[in-house]
mmCIF file of C-alpha atoms in Angstrom:
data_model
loop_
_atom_site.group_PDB
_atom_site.id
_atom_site.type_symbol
_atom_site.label_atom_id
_atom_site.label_comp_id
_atom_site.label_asym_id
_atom_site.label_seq_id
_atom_site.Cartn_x
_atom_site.Cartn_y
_atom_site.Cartn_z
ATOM 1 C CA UNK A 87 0.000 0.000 0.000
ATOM 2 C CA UNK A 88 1.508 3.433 -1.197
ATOM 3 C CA UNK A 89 2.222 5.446 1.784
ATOM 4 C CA UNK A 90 0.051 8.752 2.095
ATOM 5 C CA UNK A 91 2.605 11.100 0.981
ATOM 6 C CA UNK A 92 3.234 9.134 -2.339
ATOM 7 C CA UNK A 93 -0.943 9.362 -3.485
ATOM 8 C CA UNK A 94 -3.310 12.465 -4.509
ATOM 9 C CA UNK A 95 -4.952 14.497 -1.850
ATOM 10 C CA UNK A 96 -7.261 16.743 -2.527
ATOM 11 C CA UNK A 97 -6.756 19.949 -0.240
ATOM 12 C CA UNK A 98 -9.267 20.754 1.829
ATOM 13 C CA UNK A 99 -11.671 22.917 4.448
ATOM 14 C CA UNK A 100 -13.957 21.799 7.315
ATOM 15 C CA UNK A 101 -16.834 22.318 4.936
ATOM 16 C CA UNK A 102 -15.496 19.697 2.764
ATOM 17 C CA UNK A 103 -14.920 17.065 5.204
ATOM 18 C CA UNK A 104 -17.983 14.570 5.052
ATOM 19 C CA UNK A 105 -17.336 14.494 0.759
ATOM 20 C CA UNK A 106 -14.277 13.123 2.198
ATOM 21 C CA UNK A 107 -14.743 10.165 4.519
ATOM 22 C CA UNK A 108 -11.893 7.843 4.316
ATOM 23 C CA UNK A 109 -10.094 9.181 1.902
ATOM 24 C CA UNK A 110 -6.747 10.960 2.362
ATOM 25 C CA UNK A 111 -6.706 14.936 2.511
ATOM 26 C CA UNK A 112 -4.280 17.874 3.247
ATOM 27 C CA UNK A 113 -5.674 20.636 5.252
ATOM 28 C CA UNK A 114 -4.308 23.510 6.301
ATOM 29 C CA UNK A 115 -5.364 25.831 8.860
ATOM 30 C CA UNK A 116 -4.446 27.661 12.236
ATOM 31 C CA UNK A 117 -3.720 25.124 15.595
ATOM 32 C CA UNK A 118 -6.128 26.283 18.043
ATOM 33 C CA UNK A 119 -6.437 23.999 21.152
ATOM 34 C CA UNK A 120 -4.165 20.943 22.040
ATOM 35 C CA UNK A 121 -5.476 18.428 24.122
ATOM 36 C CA UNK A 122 -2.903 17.979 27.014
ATOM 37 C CA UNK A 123 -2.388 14.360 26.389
ATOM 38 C CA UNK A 124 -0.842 15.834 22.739
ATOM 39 C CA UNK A 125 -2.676 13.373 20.832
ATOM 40 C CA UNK A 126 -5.664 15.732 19.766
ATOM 41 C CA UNK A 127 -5.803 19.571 18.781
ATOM 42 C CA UNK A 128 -8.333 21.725 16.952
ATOM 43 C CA UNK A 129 -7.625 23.453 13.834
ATOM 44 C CA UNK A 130 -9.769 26.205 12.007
ATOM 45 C CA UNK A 131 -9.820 27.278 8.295
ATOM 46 C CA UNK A 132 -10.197 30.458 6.386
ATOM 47 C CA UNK A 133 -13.627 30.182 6.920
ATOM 48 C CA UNK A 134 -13.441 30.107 11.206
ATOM 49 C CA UNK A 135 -14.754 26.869 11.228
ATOM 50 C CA UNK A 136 -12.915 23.959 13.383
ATOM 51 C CA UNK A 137 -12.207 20.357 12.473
ATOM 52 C CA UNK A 138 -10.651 18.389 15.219
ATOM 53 C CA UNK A 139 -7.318 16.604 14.112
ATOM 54 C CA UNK A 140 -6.353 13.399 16.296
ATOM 55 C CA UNK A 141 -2.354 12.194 16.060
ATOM 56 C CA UNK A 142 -0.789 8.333 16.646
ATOM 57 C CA UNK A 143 1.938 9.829 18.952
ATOM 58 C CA UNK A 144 1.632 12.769 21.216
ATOM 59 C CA UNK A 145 3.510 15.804 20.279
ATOM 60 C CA UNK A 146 7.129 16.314 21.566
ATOM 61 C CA UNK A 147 7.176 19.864 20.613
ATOM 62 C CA UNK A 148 5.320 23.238 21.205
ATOM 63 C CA UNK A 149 2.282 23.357 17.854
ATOM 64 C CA UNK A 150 0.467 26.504 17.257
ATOM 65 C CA UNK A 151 0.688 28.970 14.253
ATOM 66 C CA UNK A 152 -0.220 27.854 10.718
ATOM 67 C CA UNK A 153 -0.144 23.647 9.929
ATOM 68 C CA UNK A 154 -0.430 21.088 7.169
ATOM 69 C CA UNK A 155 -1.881 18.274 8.045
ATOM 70 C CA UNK A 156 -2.056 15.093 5.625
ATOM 71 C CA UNK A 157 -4.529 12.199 6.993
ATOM 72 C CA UNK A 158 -7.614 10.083 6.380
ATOM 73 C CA UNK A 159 -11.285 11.564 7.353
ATOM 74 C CA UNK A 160 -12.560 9.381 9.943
ATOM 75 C CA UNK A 161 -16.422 8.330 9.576
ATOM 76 C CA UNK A 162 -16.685 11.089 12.395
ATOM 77 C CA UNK A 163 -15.116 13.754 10.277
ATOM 78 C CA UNK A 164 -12.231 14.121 12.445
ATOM 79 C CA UNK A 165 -8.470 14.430 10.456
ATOM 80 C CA UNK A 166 -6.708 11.029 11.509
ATOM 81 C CA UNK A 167 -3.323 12.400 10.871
ATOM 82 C CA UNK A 168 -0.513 10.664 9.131
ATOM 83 C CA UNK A 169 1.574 14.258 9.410
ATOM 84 C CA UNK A 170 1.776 17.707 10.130
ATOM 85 C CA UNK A 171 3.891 19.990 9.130
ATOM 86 C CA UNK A 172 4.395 23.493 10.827
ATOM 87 C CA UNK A 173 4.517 26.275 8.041
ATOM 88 C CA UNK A 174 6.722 28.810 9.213
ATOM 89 C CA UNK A 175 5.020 32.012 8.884
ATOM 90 C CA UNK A 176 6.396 35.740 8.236
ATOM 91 C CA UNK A 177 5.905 38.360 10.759
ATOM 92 C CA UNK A 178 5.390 40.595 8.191
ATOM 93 C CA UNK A 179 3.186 39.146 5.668
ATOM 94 C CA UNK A 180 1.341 36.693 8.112
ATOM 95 C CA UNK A 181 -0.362 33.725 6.384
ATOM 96 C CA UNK A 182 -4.119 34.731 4.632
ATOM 97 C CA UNK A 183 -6.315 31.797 5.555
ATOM 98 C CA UNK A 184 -8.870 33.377 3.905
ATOM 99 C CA UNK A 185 -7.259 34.000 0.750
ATOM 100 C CA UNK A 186 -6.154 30.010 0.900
ATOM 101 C CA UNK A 187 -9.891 29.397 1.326
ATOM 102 C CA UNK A 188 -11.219 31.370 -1.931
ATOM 103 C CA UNK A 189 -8.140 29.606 -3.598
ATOM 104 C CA UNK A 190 -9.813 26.216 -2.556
ATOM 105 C CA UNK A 191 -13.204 27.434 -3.373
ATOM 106 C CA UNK A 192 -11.887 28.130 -7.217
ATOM 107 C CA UNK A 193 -10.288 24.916 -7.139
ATOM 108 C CA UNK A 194 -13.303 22.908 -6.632
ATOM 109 C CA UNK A 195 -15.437 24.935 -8.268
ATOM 110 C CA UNK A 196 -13.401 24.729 -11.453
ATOM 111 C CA UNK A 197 -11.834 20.705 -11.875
ATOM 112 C CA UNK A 198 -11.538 21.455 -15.185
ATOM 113 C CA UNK A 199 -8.441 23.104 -14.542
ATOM 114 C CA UNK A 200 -6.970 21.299 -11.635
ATOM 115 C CA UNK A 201 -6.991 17.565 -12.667
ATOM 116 C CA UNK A 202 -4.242 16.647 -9.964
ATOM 117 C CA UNK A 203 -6.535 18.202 -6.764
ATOM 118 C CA UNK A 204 -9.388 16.334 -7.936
ATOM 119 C CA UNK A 205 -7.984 13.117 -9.057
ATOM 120 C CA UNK A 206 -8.151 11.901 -5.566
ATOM 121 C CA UNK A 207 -11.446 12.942 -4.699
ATOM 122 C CA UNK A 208 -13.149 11.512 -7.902
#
């Protein structure tokens, strides 16, 4: 089985997680709360909504600011992640969630034009 780095993954927002079930995904969005066992935290998109994302190994290190998270939507739309990946932001052009939301929005609206993103979600 081809690891989940190696196959097509559609990116994705919380409104797009139940057209998503099982399937693997990269989101990105801003860590909000970590659960203090580290194996959970919350993450919210462009739009202010929240998706929950649950890990196989607590965290070792500090998480907050702007992630990546590749993973498999569970049946209960939570982000079963396979990895994250901390995006390191500048101070002085901070990361526009919103902007990477409308860019999704075009994406998906438009498959035409983006045969890669949707190849996985097909």
């Amino acid at each position: 089985m081809a690891s989940i780095v190696d196959v097509p993954k559609p990116r994705i927002n919380c409104s797009m997680l139940s057209q998503h079930i099982n399937r693997p995904v990269c989101f990105v969005g801003r860590v909000g709360q970590v659960h203090p066992n580290g194996k959970t935290f919350t993450v919210s998109d462009g739009e202010g909504n929240t998706a929950t994302v649950e890990l196989n190994e607590p965290l070792d290190t500090e998480l907050s600011g702007i992630v990546e998270v590749l993973g498999v939507v569970s049946n209960k739309g939570c982000i079963m992640a396979t990895m994250h990946n901390l995006l390191q932001e500048n101070k002085a052009i901070p990361f526009d969630l919103e902007l990477y939301n409308q860019a999704l929005k075009v994406i998906h609206d438009f498959p035409q034009h983006y045969p890669f993103q949707m190849a996985a979600s097909g």
